[in-house]
CSV table of C-alpha atoms in Angstrom, one decimal:
chain,number,residue,atom,x,y,z
A,97,MET,CA,93.8,114.3,44.7
A,98,SER,CA,93.2,115.7,48.2
A,99,ARG,CA,92.6,113.1,50.9
A,100,GLU,CA,90.5,114.0,54.0
A,101,ASN,CA,92.2,113.8,57.3
A,102,VAL,CA,91.3,111.0,59.8
A,103,LYS,CA,88.7,112.7,62.1
A,104,VAL,CA,88.8,112.0,65.8
A,105,ILE,CA,86.6,113.0,68.7
A,106,ILE,CA,87.9,112.8,72.3
A,107,TRP,CA,85.5,112.0,75.1
A,108,GLY,CA,87.1,113.1,78.4
A,109,LEU,CA,90.0,115.5,78.5
A,110,GLY,CA,91.6,114.3,81.7
A,111,ALA,CA,95.2,112.9,82.2
A,112,MET,CA,94.7,110.3,79.4
A,113,GLY,CA,92.4,112.1,77.0
A,114,GLY,CA,94.5,115.3,77.3
A,115,GLY,CA,97.6,113.3,76.5
A,116,MET,CA,95.9,111.8,73.5
A,117,ALA,CA,94.9,115.2,72.2
A,118,LYS,CA,98.4,116.5,72.5
A,119,MET,CA,99.8,113.5,70.7
A,120,LEU,CA,97.3,113.8,67.9
A,121,LEU,CA,98.1,117.5,67.4
A,122,LYS,CA,101.7,116.4,66.5
A,123,LYS,CA,100.6,113.8,63.9
A,124,LYS,CA,100.1,114.1,60.2
A,125,GLY,CA,96.9,113.3,58.4
A,126,VAL,CA,94.6,113.4,61.5
A,127,GLU,CA,92.6,116.1,63.1
A,128,ILE,CA,90.5,116.5,66.3
A,129,VAL,CA,87.0,117.5,65.3
A,130,GLY,CA,85.3,117.5,68.7
A,131,VAL,CA,85.8,117.1,72.4
A,132,VAL,CA,83.1,115.9,74.8
A,133,GLY,CA,83.3,117.6,78.2
A,134,ARG,CA,81.0,118.4,81.1
A,135,GLY,CA,80.2,121.1,83.6
A,136,LYS,CA,82.3,124.3,83.4
A,137,LYS,CA,84.5,123.0,80.6
A,138,ILE,CA,81.7,123.2,78.1
A,139,GLY,CA,82.3,126.0,75.7
A,140,MET,CA,86.0,126.3,76.6
A,141,SER,CA,88.7,126.0,73.9
A,142,MET,CA,90.5,122.6,73.9
A,143,PHE,CA,93.7,124.5,73.2
A,144,ASP,CA,93.4,126.6,76.3
A,145,LEU,CA,92.6,123.6,78.4
A,146,LEU,CA,95.6,121.7,77.0
A,147,GLY,CA,97.9,124.8,77.3
A,148,VAL,CA,98.8,124.3,73.6
A,149,GLU,CA,99.2,127.1,71.0
A,150,ARG,CA,96.4,127.0,68.4
A,151,GLY,CA,98.4,128.6,65.6
A,152,ASP,CA,96.4,128.6,62.4
A,153,ARG,CA,94.3,125.6,63.4
A,154,GLU,CA,90.5,125.9,63.8
A,155,ASP,CA,89.4,126.2,67.4
A,156,VAL,CA,87.8,123.2,69.0
A,157,LEU,CA,85.3,124.0,71.7
A,158,MET,CA,84.3,121.5,74.4
A,159,GLY,CA,80.7,120.4,74.0
A,160,SER,CA,78.1,118.0,75.3
A,161,MET,CA,77.8,114.4,74.1
A,162,GLU,CA,74.7,115.3,72.1
A,163,ASP,CA,76.3,118.3,70.4
A,164,VAL,CA,79.6,116.7,69.5
A,165,ILE,CA,78.7,113.1,68.7
A,166,THR,CA,76.3,113.2,65.8
A,167,GLU,CA,76.0,110.7,63.0
A,168,LYS,CA,79.3,110.1,61.2
A,169,ALA,CA,80.8,113.2,62.8
A,170,ALA,CA,84.2,111.5,63.0
A,171,ASP,CA,86.0,108.3,62.0
A,172,VAL,CA,86.7,107.4,65.6
A,173,VAL,CA,85.9,108.4,69.2
A,174,LEU,CA,88.6,108.0,71.8
A,175,LEU,CA,86.6,107.3,75.0
A,176,CYS,CA,88.7,108.1,78.1
A,177,THR,CA,86.2,108.1,80.9
A,178,ASP,CA,85.8,104.8,82.8
A,179,SER,CA,87.5,101.6,83.9
A,180,PHE,CA,84.6,99.2,83.8
A,181,THR,CA,82.7,97.8,80.8
A,182,LYS,CA,79.3,98.3,82.4
A,183,ASN,CA,80.0,102.0,83.1
A,184,SER,CA,81.2,102.5,79.5
A,185,PHE,CA,78.5,100.6,77.8
A,186,GLU,CA,75.9,103.3,77.2
A,187,LYS,CA,78.6,105.8,76.0
A,188,ILE,CA,80.0,103.2,73.6
A,189,GLN,CA,76.5,102.4,72.4
A,190,TYR,CA,75.8,106.1,71.8
A,191,CYS,CA,78.9,106.3,69.5
A,192,LEU,CA,78.3,103.1,67.7
A,193,GLU,CA,74.6,104.0,67.0
A,194,ARG,CA,75.9,107.1,65.3
A,195,LYS,CA,78.1,105.0,63.1
A,196,ILE,CA,81.5,106.0,64.7
A,197,ASN,CA,84.2,103.6,65.6
A,198,VAL,CA,85.3,103.6,69.3
A,199,VAL,CA,88.7,103.1,71.0
A,200,SER,CA,88.2,102.8,74.8
A,201,SER,CA,90.8,103.1,77.5
A,202,ALA,CA,88.6,101.3,80.0
A,203,GLU,CA,90.7,98.5,81.4
A,204,GLU,CA,87.8,95.9,81.3
A,205,MET,CA,87.2,96.7,77.6
A,206,ALA,CA,90.6,95.2,76.7
A,207,TYR,CA,88.9,91.8,76.9
A,208,PRO,CA,85.2,92.6,77.8
A,209,MET,CA,84.1,89.0,77.3
A,210,ALA,CA,86.1,88.0,80.4
A,211,GLN,CA,83.6,89.5,82.9
A,212,GLU,CA,80.7,90.9,80.8
A,213,PRO,CA,79.9,88.3,78.2
A,214,GLU,CA,76.3,89.4,77.7
A,215,LEU,CA,77.2,93.1,77.4
A,216,THR,CA,80.0,92.1,74.9
A,217,LYS,CA,77.5,90.2,72.7
A,218,GLU,CA,75.1,93.2,72.8
A,219,MET,CA,78.0,95.6,71.9
A,220,ASP,CA,79.1,93.3,69.1
A,221,ARG,CA,75.6,93.2,67.7
A,222,ILE,CA,75.2,97.0,67.8
A,223,ALA,CA,78.6,97.6,66.2
A,224,LYS,CA,77.9,95.1,63.4
A,225,GLU,CA,74.4,96.6,62.8
A,226,ASN,CA,76.1,100.0,62.3
A,227,GLY,CA,79.1,98.9,60.4
A,228,VAL,CA,81.6,100.0,63.0
A,229,THR,CA,84.2,98.6,65.4
A,230,VAL,CA,85.0,99.0,69.1
A,231,LEU,CA,88.4,98.2,70.7
A,232,GLY,CA,89.6,98.5,74.3
A,233,THR,CA,93.3,99.0,74.7
A,234,GLY,CA,96.0,100.6,76.8
A,235,ILE,CA,99.4,99.8,78.3
A,236,ASN,CA,98.0,97.2,80.7
A,237,PRO,CA,95.7,95.5,80.0
A,238,GLY,CA,96.3,95.8,76.2
A,239,LEU,CA,100.0,95.3,75.9
A,240,ILE,CA,102.5,94.6,78.6
A,241,MET,CA,100.9,91.8,80.7
A,242,ASP,CA,98.9,90.2,77.9
A,243,LEU,CA,99.6,90.9,74.2
A,244,LEU,CA,103.3,90.9,74.7
A,245,VAL,CA,103.1,87.6,76.7
A,246,VAL,CA,101.0,86.1,73.9
A,247,THR,CA,103.5,87.3,71.3
A,248,LEU,CA,106.5,85.7,73.1
A,249,THR,CA,104.6,82.3,73.3
A,250,GLY,CA,104.8,82.4,69.5
A,251,ALA,CA,108.4,81.2,69.9
A,252,CYS,CA,107.4,78.2,72.1
A,253,GLU,CA,106.6,74.6,71.2
A,254,GLU,CA,105.1,74.0,74.6
A,255,VAL,CA,104.1,76.4,77.4
A,256,ASP,CA,104.0,75.0,81.0
A,257,SER,CA,103.4,78.2,83.0
A,258,ILE,CA,103.5,82.0,82.6
A,259,THR,CA,104.4,84.8,85.1
A,260,ALA,CA,103.9,88.4,84.1
A,261,ARG,CA,105.3,91.0,86.6
A,262,ARG,CA,104.9,94.8,86.3
A,263,VAL,CA,106.5,97.0,88.9
A,264,ASN,CA,105.3,100.5,88.0
A,265,SER,CA,104.7,104.1,88.9
A,266,LEU,CA,101.2,105.4,89.2
A,267,SER,CA,102.3,109.0,89.1
A,268,PRO,CA,101.2,109.8,85.5
A,269,PHE,CA,97.6,108.7,86.1
A,270,GLY,CA,94.5,110.8,87.0
A,271,PRO,CA,92.2,111.0,90.0
A,272,ALA,CA,90.1,107.9,89.0
A,273,VAL,CA,93.1,105.6,89.2
A,274,MET,CA,94.3,107.2,92.5
A,275,GLU,CA,90.9,106.5,94.0
A,276,GLU,CA,90.7,102.9,92.6
A,277,GLN,CA,94.2,102.2,94.1
A,278,GLY,CA,93.5,103.8,97.5
A,279,ILE,CA,96.3,106.4,97.2
A,280,GLY,CA,96.6,108.5,100.4
A,281,ILE,CA,94.2,106.6,102.6
A,282,THR,CA,95.1,104.8,105.8
A,283,VAL,CA,96.0,101.1,106.0
A,284,ASP,CA,92.7,100.5,108.0
A,285,GLU,CA,90.7,102.3,105.3
A,286,PHE,CA,92.5,100.2,102.7
A,287,ASN,CA,91.8,96.9,104.4
A,288,LYS,CA,88.2,97.9,104.9
A,289,GLY,CA,87.9,98.8,101.2
A,290,VAL,CA,89.3,95.4,100.2
A,291,GLU,CA,86.9,93.7,102.5
A,292,GLU,CA,83.9,95.6,101.3
A,293,GLY,CA,84.9,95.5,97.6
A,294,THR,CA,85.0,99.3,97.3
A,295,LEU,CA,88.7,99.4,96.3
A,296,ALA,CA,89.3,98.2,92.8
A,297,GLY,CA,93.1,98.3,92.8
A,298,HIS,CA,94.5,97.3,89.4
A,299,VAL,CA,91.6,96.7,87.0
A,300,GLY,CA,92.3,94.1,84.3
A,301,PHE,CA,93.7,90.8,85.7
A,302,PRO,CA,90.7,88.7,84.6
A,303,GLU,CA,90.9,90.4,81.2
A,304,SER,CA,94.7,89.8,80.8
A,305,VAL,CA,94.5,86.2,82.1
A,306,ARG,CA,91.6,85.3,79.8
A,307,MET,CA,93.3,87.0,76.8
A,308,ILE,CA,96.3,84.8,77.3
A,309,SER,CA,94.5,81.6,78.0
A,310,ASP,CA,92.1,82.0,75.1
A,311,ALA,CA,95.0,83.0,72.8
A,312,ILE,CA,97.0,79.8,73.5
A,313,GLY,CA,94.1,77.4,74.0
A,314,TRP,CA,94.2,76.8,77.8
A,315,GLU,CA,90.8,76.2,79.3
A,316,LEU,CA,90.7,77.9,82.7
A,317,SER,CA,89.1,76.0,85.6
A,318,GLY,CA,87.2,78.1,88.1
A,319,ASP,CA,87.5,81.8,88.7
A,320,ILE,CA,90.6,84.0,88.3
A,321,LYS,CA,91.7,84.6,91.9
A,322,GLN,CA,93.1,88.0,93.0
A,323,SER,CA,94.8,89.4,96.1
A,324,MET,CA,95.5,93.0,97.2
A,325,GLU,CA,98.0,94.4,99.8
A,326,PRO,CA,98.7,98.0,100.6
A,327,ILE,CA,102.1,99.5,99.9
A,328,VAL,CA,102.7,101.8,102.9
A,329,SER,CA,104.9,104.8,102.4
A,330,ASN,CA,107.7,105.7,104.9
A,331,VAL,CA,108.0,109.2,103.4
A,332,TYR,CA,105.7,111.9,102.1
A,333,ARG,CA,104.9,111.4,98.4
A,334,LYS,CA,103.1,113.6,95.9
A,335,SER,CA,102.2,113.1,92.2
A,336,PRO,CA,100.1,115.4,90.0
A,337,TYR,CA,96.9,113.7,91.0
A,338,GLY,CA,97.7,111.9,94.3
A,339,GLU,CA,99.5,112.3,97.5
A,340,ALA,CA,100.3,110.0,100.5
A,341,LYS,CA,101.6,111.0,103.9
A,342,ALA,CA,104.2,108.8,105.7
A,343,GLY,CA,102.4,105.8,107.2
A,344,ASN,CA,99.5,106.0,104.6
A,345,VAL,CA,99.0,104.0,101.4
A,346,ALA,CA,101.1,105.0,98.4
A,347,GLY,CA,100.2,102.1,96.3
A,348,CYS,CA,98.6,98.7,95.9
A,349,ALA,CA,100.4,95.3,95.4
A,350,MET,CA,98.1,93.1,93.4
A,351,LYS,CA,98.3,89.5,92.3
A,352,GLY,CA,96.1,87.4,90.0
A,353,PHE,CA,96.1,83.7,89.3
A,354,GLY,CA,94.7,81.6,86.5
A,355,TYR,CA,94.2,77.8,86.9
A,356,VAL,CA,94.0,75.0,84.3
A,357,ASP,CA,92.8,71.7,85.6
A,358,GLY,CA,93.2,73.0,89.1
A,359,GLU,CA,96.9,73.9,88.6
A,360,MET,CA,98.1,77.5,88.6
A,361,LYS,CA,99.4,78.2,85.1
A,362,ILE,CA,99.2,82.0,84.9
A,363,GLU,CA,100.5,84.4,87.6
A,364,MET,CA,100.1,88.2,87.5
A,365,ASP,CA,102.2,90.2,89.9
A,366,HIS,CA,101.6,94.0,89.8
A,367,PRO,CA,102.9,96.2,92.6
A,368,GLN,CA,102.1,99.9,91.7
A,369,GLN,CA,102.6,103.1,93.6
A,370,ILE,CA,103.1,106.8,93.2
A,371,GLU,CA,106.7,108.1,93.2
A,372,PRO,CA,108.3,104.6,93.8
A,373,GLU,CA,111.9,106.0,93.4
A,374,LEU,CA,111.5,108.0,96.6
A,375,GLU,CA,112.0,104.7,98.5
A,376,GLY,CA,114.4,103.0,96.1
A,377,THR,CA,112.0,100.9,94.1
A,378,ASN,CA,113.2,100.4,90.6
A,379,THR,CA,110.4,99.9,88.0
A,380,GLY,CA,110.4,97.2,85.4
A,381,ASP,CA,108.4,94.8,83.2
A,382,TYR,CA,109.1,91.1,83.4
A,383,ILE,CA,107.7,88.1,81.6
A,384,ILE,CA,108.8,84.5,82.5
A,385,ILE,CA,107.6,81.7,80.4
A,386,LYS,CA,108.4,78.1,81.5
A,387,GLY,CA,108.2,75.8,78.5
A,388,THR,CA,110.1,74.6,75.4
A,389,PRO,CA,112.1,76.9,75.3
A,390,ASP,CA,112.0,78.9,78.6
A,391,ILE,CA,111.7,82.6,77.8
A,392,ASN,CA,112.8,85.5,80.2
A,393,MET,CA,112.1,89.1,79.2
A,394,SER,CA,112.9,92.1,81.3
A,395,ILE,CA,112.4,95.8,80.5
A,396,THR,CA,113.9,98.2,83.0
A,397,PRO,CA,112.7,100.8,83.8
A,398,GLU,CA,109.0,100.0,83.1
A,399,VAL,CA,107.4,101.1,79.9
A,400,PRO,CA,105.7,104.3,81.4
A,401,GLY,CA,102.0,103.7,82.0
A,402,GLY,CA,100.6,107.1,81.1
A,403,ILE,CA,102.3,107.8,77.8
A,404,GLY,CA,102.0,104.1,77.0
A,405,THR,CA,98.3,104.1,77.3
A,406,ILE,CA,98.0,107.3,75.4
A,407,ALA,CA,100.2,106.0,72.5
A,408,MET,CA,98.4,102.6,72.4
A,409,CYS,CA,95.0,104.2,71.9
A,410,VAL,CA,96.2,106.7,69.3
A,411,ASN,CA,98.4,104.2,67.4
A,412,MET,CA,95.5,101.7,67.1
A,413,ILE,CA,93.2,104.2,65.3
A,414,PRO,CA,94.0,103.1,61.7
A,415,HIS,CA,93.6,99.4,62.6
A,416,VAL,CA,90.2,100.0,64.2
A,417,ILE,CA,89.0,102.0,61.1
A,418,ASN,CA,90.3,99.2,58.8
A,419,SER,CA,88.8,96.4,60.9
A,420,ARG,CA,85.7,94.5,60.1
A,421,PRO,CA,82.8,95.6,62.3
A,422,GLY,CA,82.2,94.3,65.8
A,423,VAL,CA,83.9,94.1,69.2
A,424,LYS,CA,87.6,93.5,68.7
A,425,THR,CA,90.5,92.9,71.1
A,426,MET,CA,94.3,93.3,70.6
A,427,LEU,CA,94.3,89.6,69.6
A,428,ASP,CA,92.2,90.4,66.5
A,429,LEU,CA,94.0,93.4,65.0
A,430,PRO,CA,97.4,94.0,63.5
A,431,VAL,CA,100.3,94.5,65.9
A,432,PRO,CA,100.5,98.0,67.4
A,433,ARG,CA,103.2,100.2,66.0
A,434,ALA,CA,104.2,103.9,66.2
A,435,ILE,CA,102.8,106.2,63.5
A,436,MET,CA,105.7,108.3,62.3
A,437,GLY,CA,104.3,109.0,58.8
A,438,ASP,CA,100.9,110.3,57.6
A,439,MET,CA,98.0,108.5,59.3
A,440,ARG,CA,96.0,108.5,56.1
A,441,ASP,CA,98.6,106.2,54.5
A,442,LEU,CA,97.5,103.5,56.9
A,443,ILE,CA,93.8,103.6,56.0
A,444,GLU,CA,92.7,100.9,53.5
A,445,GLY,CA,90.5,101.8,50.6
């Protein structure tokens, strides 16, 4: 009995979407049936844009949203275009209304109820009405500073406080992230951007903090506080999508704080920059849980952000297809794992 491949549409073929496409092309039991692009890319071959040999595979041409995303055209859309829930909402709605599941790499979508409760309810309603599921995930938020933290608390009788620290390289990420972090601008421009709220820095602390607190049953008091400082480079640095002259901003050191009954219980510490090794910064991921028992985890160097996000989105595809309809988070679905066999074997029914 022949089984149909899992069918995937990719929306946005930038640094992340392109990486997801390349990963999918190496996997068994799954095929890319469409790619949504814009401008000059429309009509171009996905294989040419990726620089990958087509072999005997059918060509996939970049198309508009209307041409590519039609009713039940795929099992899932990988949406790789935005960071914010409100910017992603209409695109997600478009897919859900055509009865296609969605995996979004938008950071806020990892726990959209943290900042956009009304939009989340509306998305949940649309998804359920159409019998499909939407999940936001990635390396962070999605795994390192939240789901992994929650998992480790599973070994605790009591939790007194949590610190999650991620010292990472921004080099694999695309232009949108470079802009959000202020890569290449002057310190004055950075400070002005912080003051005016035009610099996003790391997007996802409210989502990660809320995911942790909701998971373990801490009721947060007041807003999640955040701070941002520029990481100034002493040398010239260049990554594929960003560059910083000496004296300009090469990264952004962000902190986030969650309070329970007025006491700080969750601390997020996330300095990230392009080419950190040029100035001797070693990357790493650290989780410190004070409680019964204390838990200290360190991963050095960091789990790389680019490939980590790509893999998380692709590896969650079967769990999203299998899920009950609605808005889901990483707390709701089976634990992420690499897919080394045939993706079809993971689809229920």
